[in-house]
GROMACS .gro file of C-alpha atoms in nm:
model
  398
    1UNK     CA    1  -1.530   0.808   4.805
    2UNK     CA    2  -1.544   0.613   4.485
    3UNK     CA    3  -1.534   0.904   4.328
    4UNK     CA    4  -1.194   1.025   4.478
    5UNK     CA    5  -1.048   0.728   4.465
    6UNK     CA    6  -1.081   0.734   4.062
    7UNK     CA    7  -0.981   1.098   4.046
    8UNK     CA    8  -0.647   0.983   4.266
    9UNK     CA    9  -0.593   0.762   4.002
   10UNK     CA   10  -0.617   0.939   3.766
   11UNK     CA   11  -0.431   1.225   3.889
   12UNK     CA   12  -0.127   0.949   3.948
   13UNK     CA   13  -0.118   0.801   3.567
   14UNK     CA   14  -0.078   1.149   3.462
   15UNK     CA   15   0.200   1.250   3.696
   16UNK     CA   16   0.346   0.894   3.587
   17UNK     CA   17   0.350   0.966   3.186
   18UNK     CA   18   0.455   1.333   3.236
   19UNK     CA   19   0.790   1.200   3.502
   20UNK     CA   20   0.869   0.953   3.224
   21UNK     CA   21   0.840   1.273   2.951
   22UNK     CA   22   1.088   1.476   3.152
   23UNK     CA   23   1.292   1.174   3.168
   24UNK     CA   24   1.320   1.153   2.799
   25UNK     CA   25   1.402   1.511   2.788
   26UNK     CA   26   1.650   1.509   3.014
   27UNK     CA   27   1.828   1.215   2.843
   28UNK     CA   28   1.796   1.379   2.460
   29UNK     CA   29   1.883   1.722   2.641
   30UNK     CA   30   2.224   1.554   2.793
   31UNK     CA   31   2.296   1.364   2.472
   32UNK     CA   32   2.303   1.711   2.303
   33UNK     CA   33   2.525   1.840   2.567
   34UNK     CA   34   2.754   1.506   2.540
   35UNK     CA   35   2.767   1.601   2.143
   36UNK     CA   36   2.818   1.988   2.173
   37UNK     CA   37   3.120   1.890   2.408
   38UNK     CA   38   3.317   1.676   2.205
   39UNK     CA   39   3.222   1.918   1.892
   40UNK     CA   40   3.413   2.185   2.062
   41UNK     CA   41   3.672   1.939   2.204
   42UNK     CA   42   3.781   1.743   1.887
   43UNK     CA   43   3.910   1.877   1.543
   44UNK     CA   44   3.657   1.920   1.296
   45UNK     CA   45   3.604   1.641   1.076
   46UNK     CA   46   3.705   1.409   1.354
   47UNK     CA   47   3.402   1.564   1.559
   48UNK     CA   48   3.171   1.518   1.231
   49UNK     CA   49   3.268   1.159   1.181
   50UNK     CA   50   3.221   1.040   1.549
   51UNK     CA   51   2.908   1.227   1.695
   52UNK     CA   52   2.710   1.218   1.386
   53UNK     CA   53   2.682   1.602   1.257
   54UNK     CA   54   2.590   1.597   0.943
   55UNK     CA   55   2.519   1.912   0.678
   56UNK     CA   56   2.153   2.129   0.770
   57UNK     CA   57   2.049   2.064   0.393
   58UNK     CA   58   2.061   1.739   0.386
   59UNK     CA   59   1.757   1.539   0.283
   60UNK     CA   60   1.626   1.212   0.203
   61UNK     CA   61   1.460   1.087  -0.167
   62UNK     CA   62   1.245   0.795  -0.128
   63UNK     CA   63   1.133   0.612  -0.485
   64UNK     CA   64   0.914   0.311  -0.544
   65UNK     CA   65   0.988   0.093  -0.859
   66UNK     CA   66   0.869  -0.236  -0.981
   67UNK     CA   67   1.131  -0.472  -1.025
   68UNK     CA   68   1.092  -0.779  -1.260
   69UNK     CA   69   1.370  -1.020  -1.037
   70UNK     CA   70   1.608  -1.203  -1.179
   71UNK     CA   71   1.697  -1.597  -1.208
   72UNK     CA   72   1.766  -1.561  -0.832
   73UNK     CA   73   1.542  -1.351  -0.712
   74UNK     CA   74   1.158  -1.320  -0.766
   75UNK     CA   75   0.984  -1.014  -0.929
   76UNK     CA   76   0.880  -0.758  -0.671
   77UNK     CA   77   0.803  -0.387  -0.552
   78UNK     CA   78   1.117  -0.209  -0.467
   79UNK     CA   79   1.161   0.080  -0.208
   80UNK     CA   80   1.479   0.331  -0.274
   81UNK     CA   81   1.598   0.573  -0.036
   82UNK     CA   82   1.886   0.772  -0.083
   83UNK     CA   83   2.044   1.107   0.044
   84UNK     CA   84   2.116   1.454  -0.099
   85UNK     CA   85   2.494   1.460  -0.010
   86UNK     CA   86   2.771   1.192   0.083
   87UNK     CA   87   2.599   1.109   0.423
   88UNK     CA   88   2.542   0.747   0.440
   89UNK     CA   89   2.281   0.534   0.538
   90UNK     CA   90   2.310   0.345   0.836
   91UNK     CA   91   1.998   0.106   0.906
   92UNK     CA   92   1.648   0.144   0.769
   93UNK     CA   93   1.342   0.034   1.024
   94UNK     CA   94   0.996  -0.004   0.827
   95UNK     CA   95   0.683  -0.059   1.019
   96UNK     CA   96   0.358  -0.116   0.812
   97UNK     CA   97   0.074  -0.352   0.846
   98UNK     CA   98   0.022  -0.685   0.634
   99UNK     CA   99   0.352  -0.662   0.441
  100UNK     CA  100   0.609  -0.792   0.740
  101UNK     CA  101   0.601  -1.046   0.953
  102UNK     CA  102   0.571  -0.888   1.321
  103UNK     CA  103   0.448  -0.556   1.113
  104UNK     CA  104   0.834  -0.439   1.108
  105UNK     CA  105   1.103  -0.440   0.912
  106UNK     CA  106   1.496  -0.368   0.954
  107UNK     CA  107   1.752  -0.350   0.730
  108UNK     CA  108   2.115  -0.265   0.817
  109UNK     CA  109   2.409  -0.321   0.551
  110UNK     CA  110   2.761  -0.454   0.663
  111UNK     CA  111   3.020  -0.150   0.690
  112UNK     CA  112   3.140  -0.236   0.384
  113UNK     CA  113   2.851  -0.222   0.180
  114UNK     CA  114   2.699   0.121   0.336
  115UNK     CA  115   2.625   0.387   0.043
  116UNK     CA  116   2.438   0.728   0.047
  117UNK     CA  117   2.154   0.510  -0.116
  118UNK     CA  118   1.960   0.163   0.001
  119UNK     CA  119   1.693  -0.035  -0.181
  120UNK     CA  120   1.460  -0.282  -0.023
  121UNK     CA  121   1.232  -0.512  -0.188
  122UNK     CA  122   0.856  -0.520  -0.039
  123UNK     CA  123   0.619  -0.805  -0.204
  124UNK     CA  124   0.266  -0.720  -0.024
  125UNK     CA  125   0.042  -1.063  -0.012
  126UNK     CA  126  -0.285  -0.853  -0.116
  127UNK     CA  127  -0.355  -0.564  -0.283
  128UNK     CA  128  -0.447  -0.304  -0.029
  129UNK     CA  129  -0.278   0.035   0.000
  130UNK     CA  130  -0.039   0.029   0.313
  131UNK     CA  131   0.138   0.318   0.471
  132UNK     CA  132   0.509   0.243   0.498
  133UNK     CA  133   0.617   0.507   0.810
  134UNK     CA  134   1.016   0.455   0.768
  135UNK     CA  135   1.310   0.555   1.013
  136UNK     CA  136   1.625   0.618   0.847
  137UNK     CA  137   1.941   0.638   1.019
  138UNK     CA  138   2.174   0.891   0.872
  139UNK     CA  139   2.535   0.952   0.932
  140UNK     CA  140   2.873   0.885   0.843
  141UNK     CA  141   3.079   0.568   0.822
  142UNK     CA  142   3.277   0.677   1.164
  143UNK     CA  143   2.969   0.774   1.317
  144UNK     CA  144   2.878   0.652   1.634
  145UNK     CA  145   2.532   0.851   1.649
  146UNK     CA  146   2.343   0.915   1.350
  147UNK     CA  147   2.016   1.160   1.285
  148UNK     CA  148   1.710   0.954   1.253
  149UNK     CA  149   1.431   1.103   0.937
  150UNK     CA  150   1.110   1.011   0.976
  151UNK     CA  151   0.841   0.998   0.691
  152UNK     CA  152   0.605   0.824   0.543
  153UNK     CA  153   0.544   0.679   0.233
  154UNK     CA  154   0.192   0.539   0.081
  155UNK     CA  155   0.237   0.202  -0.125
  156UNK     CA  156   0.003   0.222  -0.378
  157UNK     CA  157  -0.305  -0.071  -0.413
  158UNK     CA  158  -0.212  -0.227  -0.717
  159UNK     CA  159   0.181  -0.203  -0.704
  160UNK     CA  160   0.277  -0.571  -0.780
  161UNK     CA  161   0.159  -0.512  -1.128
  162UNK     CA  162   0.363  -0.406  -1.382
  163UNK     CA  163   0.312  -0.218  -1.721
  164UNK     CA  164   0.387  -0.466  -2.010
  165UNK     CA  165   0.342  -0.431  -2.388
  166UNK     CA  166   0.049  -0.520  -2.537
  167UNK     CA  167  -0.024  -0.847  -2.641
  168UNK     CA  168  -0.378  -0.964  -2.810
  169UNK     CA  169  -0.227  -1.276  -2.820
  170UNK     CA  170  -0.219  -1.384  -2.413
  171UNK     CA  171  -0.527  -1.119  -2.295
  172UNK     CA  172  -0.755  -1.310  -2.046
  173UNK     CA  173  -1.107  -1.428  -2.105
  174UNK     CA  174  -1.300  -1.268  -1.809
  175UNK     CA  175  -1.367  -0.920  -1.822
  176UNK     CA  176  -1.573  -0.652  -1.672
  177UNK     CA  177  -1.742  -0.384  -1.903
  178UNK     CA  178  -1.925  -0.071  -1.733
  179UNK     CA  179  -1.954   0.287  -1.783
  180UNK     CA  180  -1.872   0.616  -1.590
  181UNK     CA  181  -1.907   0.975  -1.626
  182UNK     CA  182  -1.577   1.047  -1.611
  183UNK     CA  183  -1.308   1.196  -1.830
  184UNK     CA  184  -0.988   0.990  -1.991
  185UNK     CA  185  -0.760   1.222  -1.800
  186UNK     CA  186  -0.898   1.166  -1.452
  187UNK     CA  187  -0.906   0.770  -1.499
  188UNK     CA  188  -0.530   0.806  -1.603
  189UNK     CA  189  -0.461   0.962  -1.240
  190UNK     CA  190  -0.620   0.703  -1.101
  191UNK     CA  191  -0.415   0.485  -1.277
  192UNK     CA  192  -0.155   0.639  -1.156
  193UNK     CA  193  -0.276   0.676  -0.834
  194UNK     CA  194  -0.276   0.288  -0.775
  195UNK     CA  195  -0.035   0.186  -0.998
  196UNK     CA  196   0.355   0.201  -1.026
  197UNK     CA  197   0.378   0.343  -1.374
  198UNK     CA  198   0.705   0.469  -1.507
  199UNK     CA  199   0.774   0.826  -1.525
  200UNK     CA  200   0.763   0.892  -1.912
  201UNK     CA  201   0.415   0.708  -1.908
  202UNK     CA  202   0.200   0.977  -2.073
  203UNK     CA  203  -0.166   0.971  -2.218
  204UNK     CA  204  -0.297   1.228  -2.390
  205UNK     CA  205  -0.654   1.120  -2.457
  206UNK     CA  206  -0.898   0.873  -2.504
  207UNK     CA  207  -0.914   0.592  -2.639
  208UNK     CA  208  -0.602   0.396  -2.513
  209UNK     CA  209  -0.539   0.075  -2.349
  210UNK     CA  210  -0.237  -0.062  -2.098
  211UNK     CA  211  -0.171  -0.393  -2.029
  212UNK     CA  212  -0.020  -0.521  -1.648
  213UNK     CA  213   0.154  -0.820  -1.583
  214UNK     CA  214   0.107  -0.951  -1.237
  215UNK     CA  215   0.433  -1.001  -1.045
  216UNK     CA  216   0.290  -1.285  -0.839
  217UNK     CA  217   0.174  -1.570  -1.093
  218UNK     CA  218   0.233  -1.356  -1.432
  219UNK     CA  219  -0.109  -1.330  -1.509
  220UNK     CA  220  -0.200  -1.056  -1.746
  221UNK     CA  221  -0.462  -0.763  -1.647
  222UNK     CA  222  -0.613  -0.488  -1.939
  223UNK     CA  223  -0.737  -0.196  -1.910
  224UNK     CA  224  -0.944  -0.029  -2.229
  225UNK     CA  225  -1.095   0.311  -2.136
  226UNK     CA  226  -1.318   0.468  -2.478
  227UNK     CA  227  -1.408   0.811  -2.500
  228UNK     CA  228  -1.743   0.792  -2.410
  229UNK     CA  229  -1.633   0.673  -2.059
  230UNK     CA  230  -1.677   0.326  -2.137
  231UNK     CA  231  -1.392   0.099  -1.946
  232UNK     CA  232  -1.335  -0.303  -1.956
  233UNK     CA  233  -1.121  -0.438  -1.729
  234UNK     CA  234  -0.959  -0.761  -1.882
  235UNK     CA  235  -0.892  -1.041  -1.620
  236UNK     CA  236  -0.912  -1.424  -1.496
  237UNK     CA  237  -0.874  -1.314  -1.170
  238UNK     CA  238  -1.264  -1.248  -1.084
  239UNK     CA  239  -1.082  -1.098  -0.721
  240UNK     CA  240  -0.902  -0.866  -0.882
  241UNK     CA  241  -1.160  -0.733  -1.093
  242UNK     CA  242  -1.358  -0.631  -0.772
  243UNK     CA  243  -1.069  -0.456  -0.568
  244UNK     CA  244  -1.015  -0.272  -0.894
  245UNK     CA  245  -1.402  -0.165  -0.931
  246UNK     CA  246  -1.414  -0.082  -0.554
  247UNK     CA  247  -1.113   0.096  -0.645
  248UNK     CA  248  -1.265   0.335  -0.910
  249UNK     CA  249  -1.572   0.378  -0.722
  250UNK     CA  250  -1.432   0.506  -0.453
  251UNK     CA  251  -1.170   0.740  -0.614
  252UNK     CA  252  -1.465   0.893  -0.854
  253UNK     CA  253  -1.708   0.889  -0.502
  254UNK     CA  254  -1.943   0.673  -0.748
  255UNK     CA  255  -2.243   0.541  -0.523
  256UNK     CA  256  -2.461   0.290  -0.753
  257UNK     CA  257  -2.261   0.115  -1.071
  258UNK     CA  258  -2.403  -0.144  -1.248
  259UNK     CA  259  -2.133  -0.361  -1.462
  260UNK     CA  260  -2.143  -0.674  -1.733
  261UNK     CA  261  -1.928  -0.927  -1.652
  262UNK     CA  262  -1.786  -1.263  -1.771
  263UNK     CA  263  -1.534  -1.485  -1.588
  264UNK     CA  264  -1.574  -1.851  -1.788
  265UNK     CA  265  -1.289  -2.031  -1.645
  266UNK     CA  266  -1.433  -1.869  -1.312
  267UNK     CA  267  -1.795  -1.993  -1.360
  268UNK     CA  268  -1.710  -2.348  -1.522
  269UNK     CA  269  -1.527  -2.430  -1.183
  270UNK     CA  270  -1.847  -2.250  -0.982
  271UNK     CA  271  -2.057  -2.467  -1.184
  272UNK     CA  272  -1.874  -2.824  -1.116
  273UNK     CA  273  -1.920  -2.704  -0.691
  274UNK     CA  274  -2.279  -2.638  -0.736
  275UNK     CA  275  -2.298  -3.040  -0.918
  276UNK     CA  276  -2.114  -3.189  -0.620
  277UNK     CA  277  -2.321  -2.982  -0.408
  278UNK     CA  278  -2.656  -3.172  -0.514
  279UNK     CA  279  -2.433  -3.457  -0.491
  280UNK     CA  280  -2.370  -3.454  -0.172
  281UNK     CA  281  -2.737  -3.313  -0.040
  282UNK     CA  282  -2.858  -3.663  -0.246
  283UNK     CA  283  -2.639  -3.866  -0.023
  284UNK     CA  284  -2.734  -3.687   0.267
  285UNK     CA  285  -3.077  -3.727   0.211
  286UNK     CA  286  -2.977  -4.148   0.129
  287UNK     CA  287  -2.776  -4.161   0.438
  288UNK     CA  288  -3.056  -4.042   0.629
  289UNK     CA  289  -3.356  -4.282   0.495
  290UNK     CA  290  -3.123  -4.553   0.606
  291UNK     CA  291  -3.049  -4.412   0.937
  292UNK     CA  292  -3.417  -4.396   1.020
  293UNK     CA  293  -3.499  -4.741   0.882
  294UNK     CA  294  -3.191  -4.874   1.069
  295UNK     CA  295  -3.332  -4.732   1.359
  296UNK     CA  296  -3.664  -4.866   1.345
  297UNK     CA  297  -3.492  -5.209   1.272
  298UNK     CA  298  -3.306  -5.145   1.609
  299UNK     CA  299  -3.616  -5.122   1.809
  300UNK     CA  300  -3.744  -5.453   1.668
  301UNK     CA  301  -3.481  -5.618   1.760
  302UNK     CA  302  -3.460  -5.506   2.130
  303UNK     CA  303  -3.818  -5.576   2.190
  304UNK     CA  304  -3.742  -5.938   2.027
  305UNK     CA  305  -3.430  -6.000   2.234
  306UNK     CA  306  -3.597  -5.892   2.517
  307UNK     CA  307  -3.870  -6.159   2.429
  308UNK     CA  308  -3.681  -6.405   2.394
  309UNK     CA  309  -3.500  -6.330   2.735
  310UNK     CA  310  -3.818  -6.387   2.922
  311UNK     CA  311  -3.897  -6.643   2.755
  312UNK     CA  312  -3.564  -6.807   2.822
  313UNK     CA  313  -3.470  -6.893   2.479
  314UNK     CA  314  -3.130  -6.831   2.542
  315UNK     CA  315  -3.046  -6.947   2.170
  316UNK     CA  316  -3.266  -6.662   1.999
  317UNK     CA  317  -3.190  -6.421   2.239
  318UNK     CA  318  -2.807  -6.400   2.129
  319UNK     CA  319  -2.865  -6.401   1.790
  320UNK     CA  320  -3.129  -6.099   1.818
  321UNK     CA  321  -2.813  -5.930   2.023
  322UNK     CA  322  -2.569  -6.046   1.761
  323UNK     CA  323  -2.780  -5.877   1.458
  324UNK     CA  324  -2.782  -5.566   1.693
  325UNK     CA  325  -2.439  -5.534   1.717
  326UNK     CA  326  -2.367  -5.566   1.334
  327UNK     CA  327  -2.632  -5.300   1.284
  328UNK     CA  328  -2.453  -5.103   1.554
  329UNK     CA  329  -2.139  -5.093   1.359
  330UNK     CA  330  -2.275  -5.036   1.025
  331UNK     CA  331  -2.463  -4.711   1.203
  332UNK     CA  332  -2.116  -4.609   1.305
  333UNK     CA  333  -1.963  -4.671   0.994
  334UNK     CA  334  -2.249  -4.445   0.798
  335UNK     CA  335  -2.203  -4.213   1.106
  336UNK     CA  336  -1.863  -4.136   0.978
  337UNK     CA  337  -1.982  -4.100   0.631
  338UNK     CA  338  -2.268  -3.869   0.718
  339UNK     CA  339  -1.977  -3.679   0.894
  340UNK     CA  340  -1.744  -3.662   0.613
  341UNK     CA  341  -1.994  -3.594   0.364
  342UNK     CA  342  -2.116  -3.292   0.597
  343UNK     CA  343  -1.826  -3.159   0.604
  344UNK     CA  344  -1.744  -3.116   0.220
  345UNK     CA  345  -2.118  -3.019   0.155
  346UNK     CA  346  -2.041  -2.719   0.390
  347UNK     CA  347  -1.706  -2.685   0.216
  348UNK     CA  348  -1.853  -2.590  -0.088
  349UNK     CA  349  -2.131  -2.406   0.040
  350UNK     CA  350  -1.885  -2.190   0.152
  351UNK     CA  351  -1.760  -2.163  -0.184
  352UNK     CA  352  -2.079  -2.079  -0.309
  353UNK     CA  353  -2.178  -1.799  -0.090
  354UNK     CA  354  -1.794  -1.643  -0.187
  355UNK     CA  355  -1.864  -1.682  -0.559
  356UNK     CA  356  -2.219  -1.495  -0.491
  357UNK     CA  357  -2.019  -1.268  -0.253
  358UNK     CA  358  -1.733  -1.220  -0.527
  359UNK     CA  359  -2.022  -1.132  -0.822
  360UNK     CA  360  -2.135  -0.842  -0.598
  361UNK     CA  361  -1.814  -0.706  -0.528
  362UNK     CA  362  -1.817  -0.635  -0.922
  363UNK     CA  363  -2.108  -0.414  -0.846
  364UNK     CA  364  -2.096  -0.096  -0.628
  365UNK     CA  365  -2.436   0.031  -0.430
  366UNK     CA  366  -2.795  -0.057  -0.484
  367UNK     CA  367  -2.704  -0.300  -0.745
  368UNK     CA  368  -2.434  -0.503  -0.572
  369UNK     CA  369  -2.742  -0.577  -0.329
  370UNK     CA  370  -3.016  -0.648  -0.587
  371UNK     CA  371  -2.706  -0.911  -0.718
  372UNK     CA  372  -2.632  -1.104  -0.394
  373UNK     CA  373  -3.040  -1.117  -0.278
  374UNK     CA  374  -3.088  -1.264  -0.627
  375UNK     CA  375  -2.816  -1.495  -0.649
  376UNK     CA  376  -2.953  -1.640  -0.297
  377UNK     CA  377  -3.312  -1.690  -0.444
  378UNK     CA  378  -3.183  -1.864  -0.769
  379UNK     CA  379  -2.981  -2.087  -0.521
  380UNK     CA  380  -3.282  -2.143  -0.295
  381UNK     CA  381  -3.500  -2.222  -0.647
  382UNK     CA  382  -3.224  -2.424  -0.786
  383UNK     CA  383  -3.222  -2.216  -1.078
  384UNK     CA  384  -2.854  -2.217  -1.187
  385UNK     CA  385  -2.903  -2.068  -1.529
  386UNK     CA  386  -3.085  -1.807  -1.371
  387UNK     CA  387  -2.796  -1.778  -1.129
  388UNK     CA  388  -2.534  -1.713  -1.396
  389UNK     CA  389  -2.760  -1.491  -1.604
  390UNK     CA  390  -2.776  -1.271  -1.284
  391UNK     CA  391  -2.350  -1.309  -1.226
  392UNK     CA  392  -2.354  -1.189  -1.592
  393UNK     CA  393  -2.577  -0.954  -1.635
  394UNK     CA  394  -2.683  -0.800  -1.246
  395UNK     CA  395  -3.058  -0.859  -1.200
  396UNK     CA  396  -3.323  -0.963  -1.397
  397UNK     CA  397  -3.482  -0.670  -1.429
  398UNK     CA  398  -3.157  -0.501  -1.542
   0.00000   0.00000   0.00000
């Protein structure tokens, strides 16, 4: 019986979703109907201005451009979509994850303003590639129904970067050096895979170098590919250098790569958490001796007190009970201390594990492991020039 019972319902959810399918149908189907009617009712261009009919051959450009801002308006990517005739657009929806806020997007000009062309600026928060499925509504100005295009368009990874001049002047002290079997051509269409490069960008062969500016804090980002497949990457941003080395990896289906790296403003702050880190374990360790000899106190003064009590020395009783409850609040006070300093020592912990976390995401494979299980043990051994060797370097057998 169970059995049927699921089968029934089963059976109903299906005849549910294909009643609300016809219902669709039957509502587009008598919208056409509505449309062919006053087509065949109303002059010609009054017919194409009201129900919507626009030309068969129309169709829809989409572009994606950097965009530097201006004075009033910060530097960003910028979507353009625009049509093959004098159609206009209407309204623009955008869904896509991580970029909008509710994963949507809408733009719709004033009547005044509408155009056969619309561009909207998109700053994404990280550098991921995102799918941007668009909806374009597509008419004319009189229209009171428009035809809807649907596409989709891929925003590349690394779009909020754009390609500057060179400048030895301003290029960043970390970098990233590592080598692949891989031709100068093929890590040029990954650059422009990922990249918004302009359309007269060209490179013939190897060596060359391009320089990015980031369009979220301006910092600058090099990349120096050699002929013999050598490439350094050129940043501060010890993030960035990762999601571009995942990147390449994963573009050129590279399993193991083992890199050299160097991020000093990067490791000079690393090396200031790891100093308040045996910081705070030394007060933790203080806070505790003095917890356990406060608490052996506290038993020596109960048992007195008590004494004292049956002894009916009233006077010596209440100071043994007065001593406890200073000792009480000074165990409350370190309480909150021991709290507090808890609290930040897990703090940077946390920071820790990201750095060691961070220096294998510069590695792809069998060495991105060796580099995280050694960083651990050179934490657990205290070894911090061993730890930085390892960042640098990968493993010490490397």
């Amino acid at each position: 019986m169970r059995g049927n019972l699921m089968d029934t319902s089963v059976e109903q959810e299906l005849i549910r979703e294909l009643s609300q399918k016809k219902q669709n149908l039957l509502l587009e189907l008598h919208n056409y109907e509505e449309n062919a009617k006053a087509e065949w009712s109303s002059p010609l261009s009054e017919a194409d201005g009201q129900w919507g009919t626009i030309p068969a051959n129309t169709k829809l450009h989409t572009a994606l451009s950097v965009n530097l801002g201006s004075e009033t308006r910060a530097a960003h990517t910028e979507l353009c979509i625009s049509t093959s005739n004098d159609t206009i657009i209407r309204a623009v929806m955008i869904f896509a994850e991580g970029i909008f806020l509710g994963e949507s997007h809408v733009v719709h000009p004033s009547i005044h303003s509408l155009s056969s062309s619309i561009c909207i600026p998109i700053t994404p928060p990280r550098d991921v590639p995102v799918d941007l499925h668009l909806k374009t509504f597509v008419g004319y100005r009189s229209s009171t129904q428009f035809h809807v295009f649907e596409l989709t368009r891929q925003l590349p990874r690394f779009s909020m970067y754009a390609l500057t001049s060179l400048d030895s002047a301003s290029q960043p002290l970390g970098y990233v050096n590592f080598t692949i079997a891989e031709r100068a051509q093929r890590v040029f269409v990954w650059l422009n895979q990922n990249f918004l490069l302009p359309e007269d960008t060209d490179i013939q062969n190897a060596p060359f170098q391009v320089c990015f500016t980031s369009l979220r804090n301006g910092s600058q980002l090099y990349i120096k590919v050699m002929l013999s497949g050598e490439i350094t990457v050129k940043t501060d941003d010890i993030d960035l250098a990762g999601d571009i080395i995942q990147s390449i990896a994963s573009f050129f289906a590279i399993e193991d790569l083992q890199v050299e790296a160097d991020f000093p403003v990067y490791f000079e702050e690393l090396r200031k958490v790891l100093v308040k880190v045996d910081e705070y374990h030394s007060v933790h360790q203080k806070l505790s001796a003095d917890m356990a000899d406060n608490s052996n106190l506290i038993r020596s003064l109960l048992v007195r007190a008590e004494d004292a009590r049956l002894m009916r020395d009233m006077k010596t009783m209440k100071n043994r009970y007065m001593e406890l409850y200073d000792l009480n609040k000074d165990l409350l006070s370190g309480y909150k201390i021991r709290c507090n300093n808890h609290t930040e020592l897990l703090g940077n912990l946390k920071a820790v594990n990201q750095a060691i976390q961070r220096a294998g995401r510069l590695r792809v494979g069998k060495p991105k492991n060796q580099v995280i299980t050694a960083c651990r043990d050179a934490i657990r051994s205290n070894n911090i020039n061993t730890l930085f060797r390892i960042m640098r370097v990968g493993t010490t057998s490397s």
